[in-house]
Short mmCIF file of C-alpha atoms in Angstrom, two decimals:
data_model
loop_
_atom_site.label_atom_id
_atom_site.label_comp_id
_atom_site.label_asym_id
_atom_site.label_seq_id
_atom_site.Cartn_x
_atom_site.Cartn_y
_atom_site.Cartn_z
CA UNK J 1382 -6.25 80.76 123.63
CA UNK J 1383 -7.89 82.39 126.69
CA UNK J 1384 -8.02 86.17 127.07
CA UNK J 1385 -6.46 87.73 130.15
CA UNK J 1386 -5.21 91.22 131.00
CA UNK J 1387 -1.87 91.77 129.31
CA UNK J 1388 1.20 91.75 131.53
CA UNK J 1389 4.08 94.25 131.33
CA UNK J 1390 7.24 93.17 129.44
CA UNK J 1391 8.96 92.42 132.74
CA UNK J 1392 6.39 91.13 135.18
CA UNK J 1393 7.53 92.10 138.71
CA UNK J 1394 8.43 89.26 141.01
CA UNK J 1395 5.55 88.32 143.32
CA UNK J 1396 6.25 87.84 146.99
CA UNK J 1397 8.06 84.52 147.51
CA UNK J 1398 8.34 83.90 143.76
CA UNK J 1399 8.35 80.21 142.81
CA UNK J 1400 11.17 80.74 140.35
CA UNK J 1401 12.47 82.94 137.54
CA UNK J 1402 11.28 82.23 133.98
CA UNK J 1403 12.56 83.81 130.77
CA UNK J 1404 9.96 83.87 127.98
CA UNK J 1405 11.39 84.24 124.46
CA UNK J 1406 8.84 84.83 121.68
CA UNK J 1407 8.67 87.41 118.88
CA UNK J 1408 4.84 87.33 118.85
CA UNK J 1409 3.80 90.05 121.35
CA UNK J 1410 0.34 88.57 121.91
CA UNK J 1411 1.60 85.07 122.69
CA UNK J 1412 4.39 86.47 124.88
CA UNK J 1413 1.97 88.66 126.84
CA UNK J 1414 -0.41 85.76 127.50
CA UNK J 1415 2.40 83.41 128.59
CA UNK J 1416 3.99 86.06 130.82
CA UNK J 1417 0.61 86.86 132.36
CA UNK J 1418 -0.26 83.27 133.20
CA UNK J 1419 3.17 82.51 134.63
CA UNK J 1420 3.10 85.66 136.72
CA UNK J 1421 -0.34 84.78 138.07
CA UNK J 1422 1.01 81.31 138.93
CA UNK J 1423 3.64 82.94 141.16
CA UNK J 1424 6.71 83.15 138.91
CA UNK J 1425 8.99 86.11 138.32
CA UNK J 1426 9.04 86.52 134.54
CA UNK J 1427 11.23 88.33 132.02
CA UNK J 1428 10.63 88.57 128.30
CA UNK J 1429 12.76 88.78 125.16
CA UNK J 1430 11.63 89.14 121.56
CA UNK J 1431 14.57 87.59 119.70
CA UNK J 1432 17.62 85.37 120.13
CA UNK J 1433 20.29 88.01 120.85
CA UNK J 1434 18.08 89.72 123.43
CA UNK J 1435 17.36 86.35 125.05
CA UNK J 1436 21.07 85.54 125.32
CA UNK J 1437 21.76 88.97 126.78
CA UNK J 1438 19.12 88.52 129.49
CA UNK J 1439 20.30 84.96 130.11
CA UNK J 1440 23.89 86.15 130.64
CA UNK J 1441 22.79 88.98 132.92
CA UNK J 1442 20.75 86.76 135.25
CA UNK J 1443 20.45 82.98 134.83
CA UNK J 1444 16.74 81.99 134.91
CA UNK J 1445 15.41 78.82 136.50
CA UNK J 1446 13.65 77.92 133.22
CA UNK J 1447 13.33 79.25 129.66
CA UNK J 1448 10.17 79.14 127.53
CA UNK J 1449 11.69 79.42 124.06
CA UNK J 1450 9.94 79.92 120.72
CA UNK J 1451 11.49 77.97 117.85
CA UNK J 1452 10.87 80.46 115.03
CA UNK J 1453 12.72 83.63 116.07
CA UNK J 1454 14.19 86.44 113.95
CA UNK J 1455 17.98 86.69 113.59
CA UNK J 1456 18.64 83.41 115.44
CA UNK J 1457 16.32 80.42 115.71
CA UNK J 1458 15.39 78.70 118.95
CA UNK J 1459 17.65 75.71 118.29
CA UNK J 1460 20.73 77.95 118.20
CA UNK J 1461 19.59 79.96 121.23
CA UNK J 1462 19.14 76.72 123.17
CA UNK J 1463 22.59 75.46 122.14
CA UNK J 1464 24.27 78.69 123.24
CA UNK J 1465 22.45 78.77 126.57
CA UNK J 1466 23.31 75.13 127.25
CA UNK J 1467 26.96 75.85 126.47
CA UNK J 1468 27.04 77.90 129.69
CA UNK J 1469 25.53 75.17 131.83
CA UNK J 1470 22.31 73.23 132.32
CA UNK J 1471 19.05 75.15 132.30
CA UNK J 1472 15.55 73.71 131.77
CA UNK J 1473 14.09 74.69 128.37
CA UNK J 1474 10.55 74.30 127.05
CA UNK J 1475 10.32 74.77 123.27
CA UNK J 1476 7.25 76.70 122.12
CA UNK J 1477 6.45 76.57 118.42
CA UNK J 1478 3.84 76.45 115.69
CA UNK J 1479 5.81 73.73 113.90
CA UNK J 1480 4.50 70.33 114.94
CA UNK J 1481 6.51 68.06 112.64
CA UNK J 1482 8.06 65.05 114.38
CA UNK J 1483 11.45 65.99 112.90
CA UNK J 1484 11.28 69.40 114.58
CA UNK J 1485 10.22 67.88 117.90
CA UNK J 1486 13.06 65.39 117.82
CA UNK J 1487 15.59 68.06 116.82
CA UNK J 1488 14.37 70.24 119.67
CA UNK J 1489 14.79 67.39 122.16
CA UNK J 1490 18.21 66.46 120.76
CA UNK J 1491 19.26 70.11 121.11
CA UNK J 1492 18.53 69.72 124.80
CA UNK J 1493 14.97 70.94 125.25
CA UNK J 1494 13.20 69.40 128.24
CA UNK J 1495 9.72 69.70 126.77
CA UNK J 1496 8.06 70.70 123.51
CA UNK J 1497 4.69 72.53 123.31
CA UNK J 1498 2.98 73.10 119.95
CA UNK J 1499 0.87 76.18 119.21
CA UNK J 1500 -2.01 76.68 119.63
CA UNK J 1501 -1.76 75.61 123.25
CA UNK J 1502 -3.54 76.00 126.56
CA UNK J 1503 -1.74 78.54 128.77
CA UNK J 1504 -2.82 76.57 131.83
CA UNK J 1505 -1.24 73.42 130.39
CA UNK J 1506 1.98 75.37 129.73
CA UNK J 1507 2.05 76.48 133.38
CA UNK J 1508 1.62 72.84 134.46
CA UNK J 1509 4.50 71.80 132.22
CA UNK J 1510 6.69 74.55 133.65
CA UNK J 1511 5.91 73.25 137.13
CA UNK J 1512 6.65 69.66 136.06
CA UNK J 1513 10.00 70.52 134.46
CA UNK J 1514 11.08 72.58 137.47
CA UNK J 1515 10.18 69.70 139.79
CA UNK J 1516 12.35 67.40 137.71
CA UNK J 1517 15.14 69.99 137.87
CA UNK J 1518 15.40 69.28 141.58
CA UNK J 1519 13.34 72.01 143.21
CA UNK J 1520 13.42 70.23 146.54
CA UNK J 1521 15.51 67.55 148.21
CA UNK J 1522 15.30 64.04 146.75
CA UNK J 1523 13.61 61.35 148.79
CA UNK J 1524 15.96 59.41 151.04
CA UNK J 1525 15.99 56.34 148.81
CA UNK J 1526 16.44 58.48 145.71
CA UNK J 1527 19.32 60.45 147.23
CA UNK J 1528 21.82 57.61 147.53
CA UNK J 1529 24.70 57.54 145.00
CA UNK J 1530 24.26 55.11 142.12
CA UNK J 1531 27.01 53.22 140.33
CA UNK J 1532 27.66 50.41 137.88
CA UNK J 1533 29.62 49.69 134.68
CA UNK J 1534 31.97 52.60 135.34
CA UNK J 1535 29.06 55.00 135.85
CA UNK J 1536 28.57 56.99 139.05
CA UNK J 1537 25.65 59.33 139.70
CA UNK J 1538 24.99 61.56 142.70
CA UNK J 1539 21.28 62.55 142.68
CA UNK J 1540 21.79 65.19 145.38
CA UNK J 1541 24.64 66.98 143.59
CA UNK J 1542 23.10 66.16 140.18
CA UNK J 1543 26.55 65.04 139.01
CA UNK J 1544 27.38 62.12 136.71
CA UNK J 1545 30.68 60.46 135.80
CA UNK J 1546 31.81 57.72 133.47
CA UNK J 1547 35.19 56.19 134.32
CA UNK J 1548 35.93 59.28 136.40
CA UNK J 1549 35.13 61.73 133.59
CA UNK J 1550 32.18 64.11 134.05
CA UNK J 1551 29.13 63.60 131.84
CA UNK J 1552 27.18 66.57 130.46
CA UNK J 1553 23.64 65.24 130.93
CA UNK J 1554 20.43 67.19 130.49
CA UNK J 1555 17.84 67.02 133.27
CA UNK J 1556 15.86 64.34 131.45
CA UNK J 1557 18.94 62.31 130.61
CA UNK J 1558 20.12 62.40 134.22
CA UNK J 1559 16.74 61.29 135.59
CA UNK J 1560 16.44 58.52 133.00
CA UNK J 1561 19.92 57.14 133.67
CA UNK J 1562 19.40 57.33 137.44
CA UNK J 1563 16.14 55.41 137.13
CA UNK J 1564 17.71 52.67 134.99
CA UNK J 1565 20.65 52.36 137.41
CA UNK J 1566 18.22 51.82 140.27
CA UNK J 1567 16.67 48.86 138.44
CA UNK J 1568 19.44 47.10 136.46
CA UNK J 1569 18.34 44.07 134.49
CA UNK J 1570 14.68 45.11 134.45
CA UNK J 1571 12.93 45.99 131.17
CA UNK J 1572 10.65 49.05 131.01
CA UNK J 1573 8.22 50.15 128.31
CA UNK J 1574 8.36 53.67 126.94
CA UNK J 1575 5.00 54.58 128.50
CA UNK J 1576 6.25 53.26 131.85
CA UNK J 1577 9.46 55.28 131.61
CA UNK J 1578 7.54 58.47 130.81
CA UNK J 1579 5.30 57.91 133.82
CA UNK J 1580 7.88 56.68 136.35
CA UNK J 1581 10.82 58.93 135.37
CA UNK J 1582 9.11 62.18 134.40
CA UNK J 1583 5.68 61.83 135.97
CA UNK J 1584 3.80 62.11 132.66
CA UNK J 1585 0.59 60.28 131.89
CA UNK J 1586 0.60 61.78 128.37
CA UNK J 1587 3.13 62.83 125.76
CA UNK J 1588 5.00 61.85 122.61
CA UNK J 1589 6.69 58.46 123.03
CA UNK J 1590 9.48 59.61 120.70
CA UNK J 1591 10.68 61.66 123.68
CA UNK J 1592 11.86 58.43 125.32
CA UNK J 1593 13.42 57.12 122.11
CA UNK J 1594 15.37 60.34 121.59
CA UNK J 1595 16.68 60.43 125.14
CA UNK J 1596 17.71 56.78 125.06
CA UNK J 1597 19.68 57.52 121.89
CA UNK J 1598 21.28 60.58 123.48
CA UNK J 1599 22.18 58.62 126.61
CA UNK J 1600 23.78 55.87 124.57
CA UNK J 1601 25.91 58.50 122.85
CA UNK J 1602 27.27 59.56 126.23
CA UNK J 1603 27.62 56.31 128.22
CA UNK J 1604 28.32 53.59 125.64
CA UNK J 1605 31.77 52.73 124.32
CA UNK J 1606 30.17 52.25 120.90
CA UNK J 1607 26.69 53.83 120.71
CA UNK J 1608 26.00 51.93 117.48
CA UNK J 1609 26.51 48.63 119.36
CA UNK J 1610 25.21 49.42 122.87
CA UNK J 1611 26.16 47.04 125.68
CA UNK J 1612 24.55 48.85 128.60
CA UNK J 1613 21.20 50.27 127.49
CA UNK J 1614 19.59 47.48 125.49
CA UNK J 1615 16.45 47.38 123.37
CA UNK J 1616 13.99 44.68 124.47
CA UNK J 1617 11.64 43.86 121.63
CA UNK J 1618 7.97 44.12 122.49
CA UNK J 1619 8.78 45.84 125.79
CA UNK J 1620 11.18 48.79 125.64
CA UNK J 1621 14.62 49.20 127.20
CA UNK J 1622 16.79 47.60 129.88
CA UNK J 1623 20.08 48.54 131.56
CA UNK J 1624 22.50 45.59 131.65
CA UNK J 1625 25.51 45.72 133.96
CA UNK J 1626 28.67 43.63 133.32
CA UNK J 1627 28.88 40.22 134.96
CA UNK J 1628 25.27 39.23 134.40
CA UNK J 1629 26.43 36.02 132.68
CA UNK J 1630 25.18 36.81 129.20
CA UNK J 1631 26.59 34.21 126.82
CA UNK J 1632 27.82 34.88 123.30
CA UNK J 1633 24.63 33.62 121.69
CA UNK J 1634 22.45 35.95 123.78
CA UNK J 1635 24.78 38.81 122.93
CA UNK J 1636 24.30 38.06 119.22
CA UNK J 1637 20.53 38.18 119.64
CA UNK J 1638 20.77 41.50 121.47
CA UNK J 1639 23.05 42.93 118.79
CA UNK J 1640 20.54 41.94 116.13
CA UNK J 1641 17.76 43.65 118.05
CA UNK J 1642 19.80 46.84 118.39
CA UNK J 1643 20.62 46.89 114.69
CA UNK J 1644 16.98 46.40 113.79
CA UNK J 1645 15.98 49.07 116.29
CA UNK J 1646 18.21 51.52 114.51
CA UNK J 1647 16.83 50.53 111.12
CA UNK J 1648 13.24 50.19 112.31
CA UNK J 1649 12.94 46.65 110.91
CA UNK J 1650 10.85 44.95 113.57
CA UNK J 1651 9.89 41.86 111.58
CA UNK J 1652 13.46 40.96 110.72
CA UNK J 1653 14.49 41.31 114.36
CA UNK J 1654 11.65 39.07 115.50
CA UNK J 1655 12.70 36.43 113.01
CA UNK J 1656 16.32 36.70 114.15
CA UNK J 1657 15.23 36.31 117.77
CA UNK J 1658 13.12 33.26 116.87
CA UNK J 1659 16.06 31.65 115.08
CA UNK J 1660 18.35 32.36 118.02
CA UNK J 1661 15.77 31.00 120.46
CA UNK J 1662 15.53 27.79 118.41
CA UNK J 1663 19.30 27.51 118.37
CA UNK J 1664 19.33 28.00 122.13
CA UNK J 1665 16.83 25.18 122.65
CA UNK J 1666 18.88 22.89 120.43
CA UNK J 1667 22.01 23.85 122.33
CA UNK J 1668 20.30 23.10 125.65
CA UNK J 1669 19.11 19.71 124.35
CA UNK J 1670 22.64 18.89 123.25
CA UNK J 1671 23.97 19.67 126.71
CA UNK J 1672 21.31 17.44 128.25
#
């Protein structure tokens, strides 16, 4: 990690600050470096050394973004994130020395918007802060991206950042909202995970499990039965597709899709491919019979 002059615990806001960031880390050296880099990048920064102190500062003045260490004394970062999110949406970047996939996925499922593993480049962290804040809507959406989106009982307003399903409000994280809005703009079109990361979040790098986790979380909020999704479908060999009602899918195609979803959950790719092949053969035979 690069050496820079240490910043005070509460870095004063520079003129025309780009936003307020709360840094939560019990390691003074790491916290000082992160605070210093963010301050030099133009952010007003506050610091907390444990979970209770972080929640106290969060309640006193809501930050625009939180950089949150996972391993904290008294209360871990997962619980701090849950409690902050209970008061409303706020962008969170998890910062931790634990790089296990299980921890990354748990952090994302808790609602984190990004996950940075120590040791890290402070400059990269600043770039990720900028990226997450851009996704949070720091600026008016483009004209085409500002129009309301609807389908299958879903209604999204990109300007108000509000989402409803059958008239009931949906509690979506920033990533979930952007992902659902993107899929609603292109119903019936399949996208790969790399493509979704690039087009939805503007990333040319990152852990592809991020997309998988957010698809699963979205299904839990928009599907009647998340275990048998009818809207956000898995497309083998490609990625995911949003299907709206009335697309004329017949019962046989639905069976194939159900088999793919079940295999997706179980991770049994070969079995799903075989099921798809059998269904495709049955479809050809059915078409020949009609002819």
